[in-house]
Coordinates of C-alpha atoms in Angstrom, one line a residue:
Chain R
M1 CA 0.2 0.0 0.3
A2 CA 2.2 2.5 0.9
T3 CA 4.8 2.3 -2.5
P4 CA 2.2 3.3 -4.8
A5 CA 1.0 6.3 -2.3
Q6 CA 4.2 7.2 -2.1
T7 CA 5.0 7.4 -5.9
A8 CA 2.1 8.9 -6.4
S9 CA 2.8 11.7 -4.4
T10 CA 6.3 12.4 -5.3
S11 CA 4.8 12.0 -9.0
T12 CA 2.1 15.1 -8.1
R13 CA 4.9 17.2 -6.8
T14 CA 6.7 16.8 -10.2
A15 CA 3.5 17.1 -11.9
S16 CA 2.5 20.4 -10.2
K17 CA 6.4 22.0 -10.5
R18 CA 5.9 21.1 -14.0
V19 CA 3.0 23.1 -14.1
R20 CA 4.3 25.7 -12.3
Q21 CA 6.8 26.3 -15.3
G22 CA 3.6 26.6 -17.7
G23 CA 1.7 29.6 -18.7
F24 CA -1.4 31.2 -16.6
F25 CA -3.3 28.6 -18.6
N26 CA -1.3 25.6 -17.5
Q27 CA -1.2 27.0 -13.9
T28 CA -4.6 27.3 -13.5
L29 CA -5.7 24.5 -15.8
P30 CA -7.5 22.1 -13.7
F31 CA -9.9 25.4 -13.1
W32 CA -10.4 25.5 -17.0
L33 CA -10.8 21.7 -17.3
L34 CA -13.5 22.0 -14.7
L35 CA -15.5 25.3 -15.5
P36 CA -17.5 23.6 -18.3
T37 CA -18.7 20.9 -16.3
L38 CA -19.3 23.3 -13.5
L39 CA -21.1 25.7 -15.4
I40 CA -23.4 22.9 -16.9
L41 CA -24.6 21.6 -13.7
A42 CA -24.9 25.0 -12.0
A43 CA -27.3 25.8 -15.0
I44 CA -29.1 22.3 -15.3
Q45 CA -28.8 21.1 -11.7
F46 CA -28.3 23.9 -8.9
Y47 CA -30.5 27.0 -11.0
P48 CA -33.2 24.2 -11.3
G49 CA -33.3 23.3 -7.8
F50 CA -33.4 26.6 -6.3
Y51 CA -36.5 27.8 -8.8
S52 CA -38.6 24.8 -7.8
I53 CA -38.0 26.4 -4.0
W54 CA -38.9 29.5 -5.4
L55 CA -41.8 28.3 -7.7
S56 CA -43.1 26.2 -4.8
F57 CA -43.8 29.6 -2.6
H58 CA -45.5 31.7 -5.8
E59 CA -48.7 30.9 -7.9
R60 CA -49.3 32.3 -10.9
Q61 CA -52.1 34.5 -12.1
G62 CA -51.9 35.6 -15.4
A63 CA -48.5 36.3 -16.5
V64 CA -47.6 37.3 -13.3
W65 CA -45.9 35.2 -10.1
N66 CA -47.5 36.0 -7.4
F67 CA -45.7 35.0 -3.5
V68 CA -48.3 33.3 -1.7
G69 CA -46.0 32.2 1.3
L70 CA -47.0 28.5 2.5
R71 CA -50.3 28.2 1.2
N72 CA -49.3 25.8 -2.1
F73 CA -47.8 23.1 0.5
E74 CA -50.8 23.7 2.5
R75 CA -53.0 23.1 0.0
V76 CA -50.9 19.9 -1.0
F77 CA -50.6 18.1 2.3
G78 CA -53.7 18.7 2.8
S79 CA -55.1 17.5 0.3
A80 CA -56.9 13.6 0.1
I81 CA -55.2 12.5 -2.9
F82 CA -51.6 13.3 -1.4
R83 CA -52.3 11.2 1.4
E84 CA -53.6 8.7 -0.2
S85 CA -50.8 8.8 -2.5
V86 CA -48.2 9.0 0.2
G87 CA -49.7 5.1 1.0
H88 CA -49.5 4.2 -2.9
T89 CA -45.8 5.0 -3.1
V90 CA -45.4 3.3 0.5
V91 CA -46.9 0.2 -0.8
F92 CA -45.2 0.1 -4.0
L93 CA -42.1 0.7 -2.6
I94 CA -42.2 -2.0 0.1
G95 CA -43.6 -4.6 -2.7
Y96 CA -41.0 -3.4 -5.5
I97 CA -38.1 -3.3 -2.6
V98 CA -39.0 -6.8 -1.8
V99 CA -39.2 -8.4 -4.9
T100 CA -36.5 -7.0 -6.5
M101 CA -33.9 -7.4 -3.4
T102 CA -35.1 -11.0 -2.9
A103 CA -35.0 -12.1 -6.8
S104 CA -31.7 -10.0 -6.8
L105 CA -29.8 -11.5 -4.3
A106 CA -31.3 -15.0 -5.3
I107 CA -30.0 -14.8 -8.6
A108 CA -26.4 -13.4 -7.8
L109 CA -26.1 -16.0 -5.2
L110 CA -26.7 -18.5 -8.6
L111 CA -24.4 -16.6 -10.6
N112 CA -21.5 -16.3 -8.0
R113 CA -21.0 -20.1 -8.4
K114 CA -18.8 -19.7 -11.5
L115 CA -21.0 -21.7 -13.3
K116 CA -19.7 -21.7 -17.3
L117 CA -22.5 -20.5 -19.2
S118 CA -22.5 -17.1 -16.0
G119 CA -21.2 -14.7 -19.0
V120 CA -24.3 -15.4 -20.9
Y121 CA -26.6 -15.6 -18.4
I122 CA -25.6 -12.0 -16.7
S123 CA -25.8 -11.0 -20.5
L124 CA -29.6 -11.8 -20.9
I125 CA -30.7 -10.8 -17.6
F126 CA -28.9 -7.8 -18.0
I127 CA -31.9 -6.7 -21.3
P128 CA -34.8 -5.5 -19.3
W129 CA -32.1 -2.9 -18.2
V130 CA -31.7 -1.6 -21.4
I131 CA -35.0 -1.6 -22.3
A132 CA -36.5 2.1 -21.7
D133 CA -39.1 2.3 -18.8
V134 CA -42.0 3.3 -21.7
I135 CA -41.4 0.5 -23.5
A136 CA -41.6 -2.2 -20.5
G137 CA -45.0 -0.6 -19.6
L138 CA -46.1 -1.0 -23.0
V139 CA -45.1 -4.5 -23.0
F140 CA -46.4 -5.2 -19.4
G141 CA -49.4 -3.4 -21.0
L142 CA -50.1 -6.0 -24.4
L143 CA -49.8 -8.8 -22.0
V144 CA -52.8 -7.9 -19.7
V145 CA -55.0 -6.5 -22.2
P146 CA -58.6 -8.2 -21.0
D147 CA -59.7 -10.8 -23.5
Y148 CA -56.8 -10.4 -26.1
G149 CA -53.4 -10.3 -23.9
L150 CA -51.1 -13.2 -23.9
L151 CA -51.5 -13.6 -20.1
S152 CA -55.5 -13.0 -20.0
P153 CA -56.4 -16.9 -20.4
I154 CA -54.5 -17.2 -17.6
L155 CA -55.5 -13.8 -15.1
S156 CA -59.5 -14.2 -16.1
N157 CA -59.7 -18.2 -15.0
P158 CA -61.6 -18.1 -12.6
T159 CA -60.3 -21.0 -10.3
L160 CA -56.8 -19.2 -9.9
F161 CA -58.4 -16.0 -9.4
P162 CA -61.8 -16.3 -7.7
P163 CA -64.4 -15.8 -7.8
N164 CA -63.9 -14.2 -11.5
G165 CA -60.6 -13.7 -12.6
L166 CA -58.8 -10.7 -12.6
S167 CA -59.0 -8.2 -14.9
I168 CA -55.5 -6.1 -14.3
P169 CA -56.4 -2.5 -16.1
S170 CA -59.5 -2.2 -14.1
D171 CA -60.2 -4.1 -11.6
P172 CA -60.4 -1.9 -7.9
A173 CA -58.9 -2.8 -4.8
P174 CA -60.1 -4.6 -2.2
R175 CA -61.5 -3.0 1.0
P176 CA -58.2 -1.5 3.0
W177 CA -57.5 -3.7 6.1
I178 CA -55.9 -0.3 7.3
P179 CA -58.9 2.5 6.8
G180 CA -57.0 5.1 5.0
F181 CA -54.2 3.2 4.1
P182 CA -54.4 1.2 0.5
F183 CA -53.6 -2.4 1.7
P184 CA -54.2 -4.5 -0.2
P185 CA -53.8 -2.9 -3.0
A186 CA -55.2 -3.0 -6.6
P187 CA -54.1 -5.9 -9.0
A188 CA -52.6 -2.7 -10.8
M189 CA -50.3 -2.1 -8.3
Y190 CA -48.8 -5.7 -7.9
Y191 CA -48.8 -5.4 -11.6
L192 CA -46.8 -2.1 -11.5
I193 CA -44.5 -3.3 -8.9
L194 CA -43.5 -6.7 -11.1
A195 CA -42.7 -4.9 -14.0
T196 CA -40.9 -2.0 -12.3
S197 CA -38.8 -5.0 -10.4
W198 CA -37.9 -6.5 -13.8
R199 CA -36.3 -3.4 -14.9
A200 CA -34.4 -2.8 -11.6
L201 CA -33.5 -6.4 -11.0
P202 CA -30.5 -6.6 -13.6
F203 CA -28.6 -3.5 -12.0
V204 CA -29.2 -5.0 -8.3
T205 CA -28.0 -8.0 -9.4
L206 CA -24.6 -7.1 -11.0
L207 CA -23.9 -4.7 -7.8
I208 CA -24.8 -8.1 -5.4
L209 CA -22.5 -10.0 -7.5
A210 CA -19.8 -7.3 -7.5
A211 CA -19.9 -7.6 -3.9
L212 CA -20.2 -11.0 -3.9
K213 CA -16.9 -11.8 -5.8
T214 CA -15.0 -9.9 -2.9
V215 CA -16.3 -12.3 -0.5
P216 CA -13.1 -15.2 0.3
Q217 CA -14.2 -18.2 -0.7
E218 CA -12.1 -19.7 1.7
I219 CA -13.9 -18.5 4.9
I220 CA -17.0 -20.2 3.2
E221 CA -15.5 -23.3 2.3
S222 CA -13.6 -23.4 5.7
A223 CA -16.8 -23.2 7.3
R224 CA -18.8 -25.3 5.6
I225 CA -16.3 -28.0 6.3
D226 CA -16.3 -27.2 9.7
G227 CA -20.1 -28.3 9.5
A228 CA -21.4 -25.2 8.6
S229 CA -25.0 -25.8 6.5
S230 CA -25.3 -23.3 3.1
A231 CA -28.1 -21.5 4.9
Q232 CA -25.8 -20.7 7.9
A233 CA -23.0 -19.8 5.8
L234 CA -25.1 -17.1 3.9
R235 CA -26.5 -15.9 7.6
F236 CA -23.6 -15.7 9.1
I237 CA -20.3 -14.9 6.8
T238 CA -21.7 -13.7 3.4
L239 CA -24.6 -11.3 4.2
P240 CA -22.5 -9.7 7.1
L241 CA -20.0 -9.0 4.8
I242 CA -21.9 -7.8 1.6
L243 CA -24.3 -5.3 3.4
P244 CA -23.0 -2.0 2.5
T245 CA -23.7 -2.9 -0.8
L246 CA -27.3 -4.1 -0.1
V247 CA -27.7 -0.8 1.9
V248 CA -26.5 1.0 -1.2
A249 CA -28.6 -1.1 -3.8
L250 CA -31.6 -0.3 -1.4
F251 CA -30.8 3.5 -1.2
S252 CA -30.7 3.5 -4.9
L253 CA -34.3 1.6 -5.4
I254 CA -36.0 3.6 -3.6
L255 CA -34.7 6.7 -5.0
G256 CA -35.4 5.1 -8.4
G257 CA -38.7 4.1 -7.3
M258 CA -39.8 7.3 -5.9
N259 CA -38.9 8.8 -8.9
G260 CA -39.4 6.8 -11.7
I261 CA -42.4 7.9 -14.0
G262 CA -42.2 6.5 -17.9
L263 CA -43.4 3.0 -16.6
V264 CA -46.7 4.6 -14.5
F265 CA -47.3 6.3 -17.6
T266 CA -47.8 4.0 -20.1
L267 CA -48.8 0.7 -17.9
T268 CA -51.3 2.0 -15.3
R269 CA -51.4 5.8 -15.8
G270 CA -52.5 6.3 -12.1
G271 CA -55.2 4.0 -12.6
P272 CA -57.8 2.2 -12.4
G273 CA -59.2 5.4 -10.5
T274 CA -56.3 6.7 -8.6
A275 CA -55.2 3.0 -7.4
T276 CA -51.4 3.4 -8.6
E277 CA -51.4 7.2 -8.3
V278 CA -47.8 7.4 -6.9
L279 CA -46.3 10.5 -5.9
S280 CA -44.0 10.8 -9.4
F281 CA -46.8 10.6 -10.8
L282 CA -49.4 12.8 -8.8
L283 CA -46.8 15.2 -9.4
Y284 CA -47.1 15.5 -13.0
T285 CA -50.7 15.6 -12.8
I286 CA -51.0 18.3 -10.4
G287 CA -47.9 20.3 -12.5
F288 CA -49.2 19.5 -15.9
S289 CA -52.7 18.1 -16.1
R290 CA -54.2 20.6 -14.0
L291 CA -51.8 23.1 -14.6
E292 CA -51.4 24.0 -10.7
F293 CA -47.3 25.0 -11.0
G294 CA -47.1 26.0 -7.9
R295 CA -48.8 23.2 -5.8
A296 CA -46.6 21.1 -8.0
A297 CA -43.1 22.5 -6.9
A298 CA -43.8 22.5 -3.5
L299 CA -44.5 18.7 -4.1
S300 CA -41.4 18.1 -6.1
V301 CA -39.9 19.9 -2.8
F302 CA -40.9 17.6 -0.8
I303 CA -39.8 14.8 -3.0
A304 CA -36.4 16.4 -3.1
V305 CA -36.1 16.1 0.7
I306 CA -36.4 12.8 0.8
N307 CA -34.2 12.3 -2.4
L308 CA -31.3 14.5 -0.8
T309 CA -32.0 12.3 2.8
L310 CA -31.3 9.4 0.8
I311 CA -28.2 10.6 -1.1
V312 CA -26.7 11.3 2.2
L313 CA -27.2 8.1 4.0
T314 CA -26.0 6.7 0.7
L315 CA -23.0 8.8 0.8
R316 CA -22.6 7.9 4.8
F317 CA -22.6 4.4 3.8
S318 CA -20.8 3.8 1.0
R319 CA -17.9 5.9 2.5
T320 CA -17.1 8.0 -0.6
E321 CA -14.9 10.4 1.8
E322 CA -12.1 8.1 1.3
R323 CA -12.6 7.2 -2.3
A324 CA -12.6 10.9 -3.2
A325 CA -9.0 10.5 -2.5
Chain H
M1 CA -24.3 -34.9 18.2
Q2 CA -21.5 -35.7 16.5
A3 CA -23.0 -38.0 14.3
S4 CA -25.0 -35.6 12.7
L5 CA -22.7 -32.8 11.5
P6 CA -22.0 -33.6 7.9
S7 CA -18.7 -34.8 6.9
S8 CA -16.5 -32.5 4.4
Q9 CA -16.7 -35.6 2.3
D10 CA -20.8 -35.0 2.3
Y11 CA -20.1 -31.3 1.5
A12 CA -17.9 -32.5 -1.3
A13 CA -20.6 -34.7 -2.6
R14 CA -23.1 -31.9 -2.4
K15 CA -20.7 -29.4 -4.2
R16 CA -20.4 -31.9 -7.2
L17 CA -24.3 -32.2 -7.4
Q18 CA -24.8 -28.7 -7.5
P19 CA -23.8 -26.7 -11.2
W20 CA -26.5 -29.3 -13.0
L21 CA -29.3 -28.2 -10.4
V22 CA -28.0 -24.3 -10.3
N23 CA -27.9 -24.3 -14.4
G24 CA -30.9 -25.2 -14.5
A25 CA -32.4 -23.4 -11.9
M26 CA -31.1 -20.2 -14.0
I27 CA -31.9 -21.0 -17.4
L28 CA -35.5 -21.4 -15.9
I29 CA -35.1 -17.6 -14.1
V30 CA -33.5 -16.3 -17.9
A31 CA -36.3 -17.7 -19.6
L32 CA -39.1 -16.4 -17.1
L33 CA -37.3 -12.9 -17.4
M34 CA -37.1 -13.2 -21.2
L35 CA -41.2 -14.0 -21.4
P36 CA -42.4 -10.4 -21.7
I37 CA -39.8 -9.9 -24.5
A38 CA -40.4 -12.8 -26.3
L39 CA -44.6 -12.6 -26.3
T40 CA -43.6 -8.7 -27.4
L41 CA -41.8 -10.9 -30.5
S42 CA -44.6 -13.5 -30.9
T43 CA -47.0 -10.5 -30.9
S44 CA -45.2 -8.2 -33.1
F45 CA -45.0 -10.9 -36.0
K46 CA -48.8 -11.6 -36.0
R47 CA -51.8 -10.1 -38.3
E48 CA -54.2 -8.1 -36.8
Q49 CA -57.3 -10.8 -37.3
D50 CA -54.5 -13.3 -35.1
V51 CA -54.0 -10.4 -32.5
L52 CA -58.1 -9.7 -32.1
R53 CA -58.8 -13.5 -31.2
K54 CA -60.4 -14.7 -28.0
P55 CA -58.8 -17.0 -26.0
P56 CA -55.5 -15.3 -27.6
V57 CA -53.4 -17.5 -29.5
L58 CA -49.0 -18.1 -28.6
F59 CA -48.4 -18.9 -32.2
P60 CA -50.8 -18.0 -35.1
C61 CA -50.2 -22.2 -36.4
D62 CA -53.7 -23.1 -36.0
G63 CA -55.3 -24.7 -38.7
P64 CA -58.9 -24.4 -39.5
N65 CA -59.3 -27.9 -37.1
G66 CA -57.6 -26.2 -34.7
Q67 CA -54.4 -28.4 -34.8
F68 CA -51.0 -26.5 -34.6
R69 CA -49.4 -26.9 -37.9
L70 CA -46.4 -25.5 -38.7
S71 CA -47.1 -24.8 -42.5
E72 CA -50.1 -23.3 -41.5
C73 CA -48.1 -20.2 -39.3
R74 CA -49.4 -16.7 -40.6
F75 CA -46.1 -14.7 -39.7
D76 CA -46.3 -11.8 -41.2
V77 CA -44.7 -8.2 -41.0
E78 CA -47.9 -5.7 -41.5
G79 CA -46.8 -4.4 -37.7
Y80 CA -43.6 -3.4 -38.4
E81 CA -44.7 -2.1 -42.1
R82 CA -47.0 0.0 -40.6
V83 CA -44.7 1.5 -38.1
I84 CA -41.8 1.8 -40.8
A85 CA -44.5 3.2 -43.3
P86 CA -42.1 2.6 -46.5
R87 CA -42.9 4.4 -49.4
P88 CA -41.4 4.7 -52.7
D89 CA -39.7 7.7 -53.2
P90 CA -37.5 8.2 -56.7
N91 CA -35.5 11.2 -55.1
S92 CA -34.4 9.4 -52.4
P93 CA -30.7 6.9 -52.9
L94 CA -32.7 3.8 -51.6
G95 CA -35.3 4.3 -53.7
F96 CA -38.1 4.7 -50.9
S97 CA -38.4 6.7 -48.0
L98 CA -39.5 5.7 -44.2
T99 CA -42.9 7.8 -44.1
G100 CA -43.9 6.7 -40.4
R101 CA -43.5 9.5 -38.0
M102 CA -41.9 7.6 -35.8
F103 CA -38.7 6.7 -38.5
S104 CA -39.2 10.1 -40.3
T105 CA -38.7 12.3 -37.4
Y106 CA -38.6 10.9 -33.7
V107 CA -35.6 8.3 -34.6
P108 CA -33.4 11.2 -36.1
N109 CA -34.0 13.5 -33.7
T110 CA -33.4 10.8 -30.5
L111 CA -30.0 10.0 -32.7
L112 CA -29.2 13.6 -32.8
Y113 CA -30.0 14.6 -29.3
A114 CA -28.1 11.2 -27.9
F115 CA -24.6 11.4 -30.4
V116 CA -24.6 15.3 -29.1
S117 CA -25.1 14.9 -25.4
S118 CA -22.9 11.8 -25.4
A119 CA -19.7 13.3 -27.5
L120 CA -19.9 16.5 -25.1
V121 CA -20.1 13.9 -21.9
F122 CA -17.4 12.1 -23.5
V123 CA -15.0 15.5 -23.9
L124 CA -16.3 17.2 -20.5
S125 CA -16.3 14.2 -18.3
G126 CA -12.3 13.6 -19.5
F127 CA -11.4 17.3 -18.5
A128 CA -13.3 16.9 -15.3
G129 CA -12.2 13.3 -14.4
Y130 CA -8.5 14.5 -15.4
A131 CA -8.8 17.6 -13.4
F132 CA -9.8 15.4 -10.6
S133 CA -7.9 12.6 -10.9
R134 CA -4.4 14.1 -11.1
Y135 CA -4.4 17.6 -9.7
R136 CA -4.8 18.5 -5.6
F137 CA -6.6 21.2 -5.1
R138 CA -8.7 23.8 -2.7
G139 CA -12.3 22.1 -2.8
R140 CA -11.1 19.5 -4.8
R141 CA -12.7 16.5 -2.2
A142 CA -15.8 18.9 -1.3
L143 CA -16.5 19.6 -5.1
M144 CA -16.1 15.4 -5.8
V145 CA -18.4 14.7 -3.0
A146 CA -20.7 17.3 -4.3
I147 CA -20.9 15.7 -7.7
L148 CA -21.5 12.4 -6.5
A149 CA -24.4 13.4 -4.7
I150 CA -25.8 14.8 -7.9
T151 CA -25.4 11.7 -9.5
G152 CA -28.6 10.5 -7.0
I153 CA -30.7 13.2 -7.9
P154 CA -33.6 12.2 -10.7
L155 CA -34.6 14.6 -13.2
L156 CA -38.5 14.3 -11.7
T157 CA -37.9 17.0 -8.9
N158 CA -36.4 19.1 -11.3
L159 CA -38.6 19.3 -14.3
L160 CA -41.2 21.8 -13.0
A161 CA -38.5 24.3 -13.0
L162 CA -36.5 23.4 -16.2
Y163 CA -40.1 23.5 -18.2
Q164 CA -40.3 27.0 -16.9
M165 CA -36.8 27.8 -18.1
A166 CA -37.8 26.3 -21.3
V167 CA -41.2 28.7 -21.0
D168 CA -38.3 31.7 -20.2
L169 CA -35.9 31.2 -22.6
R170 CA -38.5 30.7 -25.6
K171 CA -39.8 34.2 -24.3
A172 CA -36.5 35.5 -24.2
G173 CA -35.8 35.4 -27.6
I174 CA -32.5 34.8 -27.7
P175 CA -31.3 35.1 -31.4
G176 CA -29.7 31.5 -32.3
Y177 CA -31.3 29.8 -29.6
D178 CA -33.0 26.7 -30.6
E179 CA -35.0 24.3 -28.3
R180 CA -32.6 21.5 -28.9
M181 CA -29.9 23.4 -27.3
F182 CA -32.0 23.0 -24.2
I183 CA -32.9 19.6 -24.1
I184 CA -29.2 18.4 -24.9
A185 CA -28.0 20.9 -22.1
V186 CA -30.4 19.1 -20.1
Y187 CA -29.1 15.7 -20.9
V188 CA -25.8 16.3 -20.7
G189 CA -26.3 18.1 -17.4
F190 CA -28.2 14.7 -16.2
Q191 CA -25.5 12.6 -17.9
L192 CA -22.3 14.5 -16.2
P193 CA -22.4 13.6 -12.7
F194 CA -21.9 9.7 -12.9
S195 CA -19.8 10.0 -15.9
V196 CA -17.4 12.6 -14.6
W197 CA -16.6 9.6 -11.1
I198 CA -16.6 6.8 -13.7
V199 CA -13.7 8.6 -16.1
K200 CA -12.1 9.6 -12.9
G201 CA -11.8 6.1 -11.6
F202 CA -10.4 4.9 -14.9
F203 CA -7.7 7.9 -15.2
D204 CA -6.6 6.8 -11.4
T205 CA -5.8 3.4 -12.8
I206 CA -2.9 5.0 -15.6
P207 CA -0.1 5.2 -14.0
R208 CA 1.6 9.2 -13.8
E209 CA 5.1 7.8 -14.6
L210 CA 3.6 7.6 -18.2
E211 CA 2.8 11.2 -18.1
E212 CA 5.6 12.5 -16.1
A213 CA 7.9 10.6 -19.4
A214 CA 5.8 12.9 -21.5
F215 CA 6.6 15.9 -19.6
I216 CA 10.2 15.2 -19.5
D217 CA 10.2 14.9 -23.2
G218 CA 8.1 18.6 -23.7
C219 CA 4.8 17.7 -23.6
T220 CA 2.1 20.2 -22.2
P221 CA -0.2 18.5 -19.5
I222 CA -2.9 18.8 -22.3
G223 CA -0.7 17.2 -24.7
A224 CA -0.2 14.4 -22.6
L225 CA -3.6 14.2 -21.6
W226 CA -4.6 14.0 -25.2
R227 CA -1.9 11.6 -26.6
I228 CA -1.1 9.5 -23.5
V229 CA -4.3 9.4 -20.9
V230 CA -7.2 9.4 -23.4
P231 CA -6.2 6.4 -25.4
L232 CA -5.3 4.4 -22.3
A233 CA -8.7 5.4 -20.4
M234 CA -10.7 4.8 -23.6
P235 CA -12.6 2.4 -22.1
G236 CA -14.0 4.6 -19.4
L237 CA -14.9 7.1 -21.5
L238 CA -16.8 5.1 -24.1
A239 CA -18.7 3.4 -20.8
A240 CA -19.3 7.3 -20.4
F241 CA -20.4 8.1 -24.3
L242 CA -22.3 4.3 -24.0
L243 CA -24.5 5.2 -20.9
C244 CA -25.3 8.2 -22.2
F245 CA -26.4 7.4 -25.1
V246 CA -28.7 4.7 -23.9
N247 CA -30.4 6.8 -21.4
V248 CA -30.8 10.0 -23.6
W249 CA -32.0 7.0 -26.1
N250 CA -34.3 5.6 -23.3
E251 CA -35.4 9.1 -21.6
F252 CA -39.1 10.0 -21.7
I253 CA -40.6 12.3 -19.5
A254 CA -37.9 15.5 -20.0
G255 CA -38.4 15.0 -24.2
Y256 CA -42.0 14.7 -23.9
L257 CA -42.0 17.7 -21.4
L258 CA -39.2 20.3 -22.6
I259 CA -40.0 20.2 -26.7
T260 CA -42.9 22.0 -27.7
K261 CA -42.7 21.2 -31.5
R262 CA -43.8 18.5 -32.5
D263 CA -41.3 17.9 -35.3
L264 CA -38.2 17.8 -32.6
R265 CA -39.9 15.5 -30.2
T266 CA -38.2 11.8 -29.2
V267 CA -38.8 8.0 -30.1
M268 CA -40.2 7.7 -26.4
F269 CA -42.6 10.3 -26.9
G270 CA -43.4 8.2 -30.6
M271 CA -43.8 5.2 -28.7
Y272 CA -46.3 6.9 -25.8
D273 CA -48.1 8.5 -28.7
F274 CA -48.6 5.4 -30.2
L275 CA -50.4 4.1 -27.1
S276 CA -53.2 6.5 -28.0
Q277 CA -53.4 5.8 -32.1
N278 CA -53.2 2.2 -31.8
I279 CA -55.2 1.1 -29.3
I280 CA -56.4 -2.4 -30.8
N281 CA -53.6 -2.8 -33.1
Y282 CA -51.1 -4.6 -30.6
Q283 CA -49.1 -6.1 -33.6
V284 CA -48.2 -2.3 -34.4
V285 CA -47.3 -1.6 -31.0
A286 CA -45.2 -4.5 -30.4
A287 CA -43.3 -4.2 -33.6
A288 CA -42.8 -0.4 -32.5
C289 CA -41.4 -1.9 -29.0
V290 CA -39.2 -4.1 -30.9
L291 CA -38.0 -1.7 -33.4
I292 CA -37.3 1.0 -30.9
A293 CA -35.8 -1.4 -28.3
A294 CA -33.7 -3.4 -30.6
P295 CA -30.6 -0.7 -31.2
V296 CA -29.9 0.0 -27.8
V297 CA -30.3 -3.9 -26.9
I298 CA -28.1 -4.8 -29.6
L299 CA -25.5 -2.2 -28.7
F300 CA -25.5 -3.1 -25.3
L301 CA -24.8 -6.8 -26.2
F302 CA -21.9 -5.8 -28.3
T303 CA -20.3 -3.3 -25.6
R304 CA -21.6 -5.1 -22.3
K305 CA -17.9 -5.6 -20.9
T306 CA -17.8 -1.9 -21.2
F307 CA -20.7 -1.8 -19.9
F308 CA -20.7 -3.8 -16.8
Q309 CA -17.1 -2.4 -15.8
A310 CA -18.3 1.2 -15.6
M311 CA -21.4 -0.1 -13.7
T312 CA -19.8 -2.2 -11.0
E313 CA -16.5 0.8 -10.7
G314 CA -19.7 3.7 -10.4
A315 CA -21.5 0.7 -7.9
V316 CA -18.6 0.0 -5.6
K317 CA -18.5 4.2 -5.1
G318 CA -22.5 4.1 -4.0

């Protein structure tokens, strides 16, 4: 460890000495190299971030924006659809995380056994990740079109789905167990979770697989020879070692799930009724269907706060500070 | 107690047995995951009368008695023809032109946006990655963490402000302003942070001694970057390019909301539009899905090593 670090620091010194000999441009080179990136990030990431906050305190009347204080927030948070939508988002996220994490972990554990065909499997499994969310929504939507969709014979089977079979695009949610919390959800929500997980699974599998590759096989081998079952080896050796990756995967799933919108757009459009109206789609509905910009901005500030919390937690867990060195 | 503990021989025996089971399980999983794609492919090659059948058929190969016969298969490219809509055109060098909106408008637009923004990401992340990898300056660490934090910020929460910015920019009447510039800037702004990290990681693996040698030979820092570092870090830069390309190709909501002129819209808007036009012509929708997903899927399959390398690289960092 020491030797490469030393060489690195010596060569940095020589490099900067070399740079100091150059003209003004070469002396300030890192600044010029970073400038375009920083300008674009300022214009496309920082400025809109602050603009959103500004918008959330204003409302448009004709051509002018009037300051309205916290009224946008009050109206959004006070609305019934917002509370309902938070419920849908929670149900969606829990389902999406459970399905994706379990399936990804299982697949990654299988792939970690150094099969001859591992490369082929990974490439095929990865295809859903390359397919756009809009297209995934269309593909999954076509499968469950009542009567004509290729899965409709299974779904409309009354023995499998009593009493009358299932129509994913139109069946409403059953009566909630806890009043005000949309669980159990409508069939469309299960299907939305399935389709979203299908697209997220490859990435999480790759993440976990990369982490599994760093677990020393010797430890597991010796535990197994000492009589540990494979379940015990997984529970007490592998999982604790890959925990940081699992946490990072979890946060990135929540982030993606909270903010994904393309699939909802082409698969359910928030329906039937409002059964799959998750927060991201509600933001679109308020801002661009109902054109209540200030209120939508208030909602986007709310989502942004959750996003930032998740990002900070991710940075903590992945110990970025060290890697920035 | 003692007897119930499995011996190391048992363990070895279990280990020999597993490859069959594991391969079997993997084949099953892959088949399940590929199912939606396979079914879409089969729908896309059907004729309208076979798409609209109750109950639906997997393969349109049944004869008049309902028996499956290979000779009876009615596979057709009608769906594809209706997406592409080729018309004879004496002025075109190919002898025909593609008149479907998807291929006459949306695909060329998206190719333009994807190529330009990927090229910009390639150059800018190269510059920034080099600065972060090779120079130590005040605020470097804070900047890097800030850029990594931005990587996580999704488009959604900035969408309203970006929309309003697009409105403001159009009103401002800047000479030479074009909606396309703004959408490309948005794509670059959202792809850059992750790319900077990937590229910086690749630059870090290149020994500085190589540049030292170049400096001694009288090379400027920019010259060293261009002649020594860029060729060696090509996999990382290519990964940044490809990731950006695929993401821009697949991007929907920004293209949909930030572009007002229909003639400038993107393929994913085209796909979304198909939903409203072909509500009954499922074979057309399926064919469009195949045609629009195929380019990136093929691109990915040919360059998958670069993708995996870049993604695990980025993933390890969070």
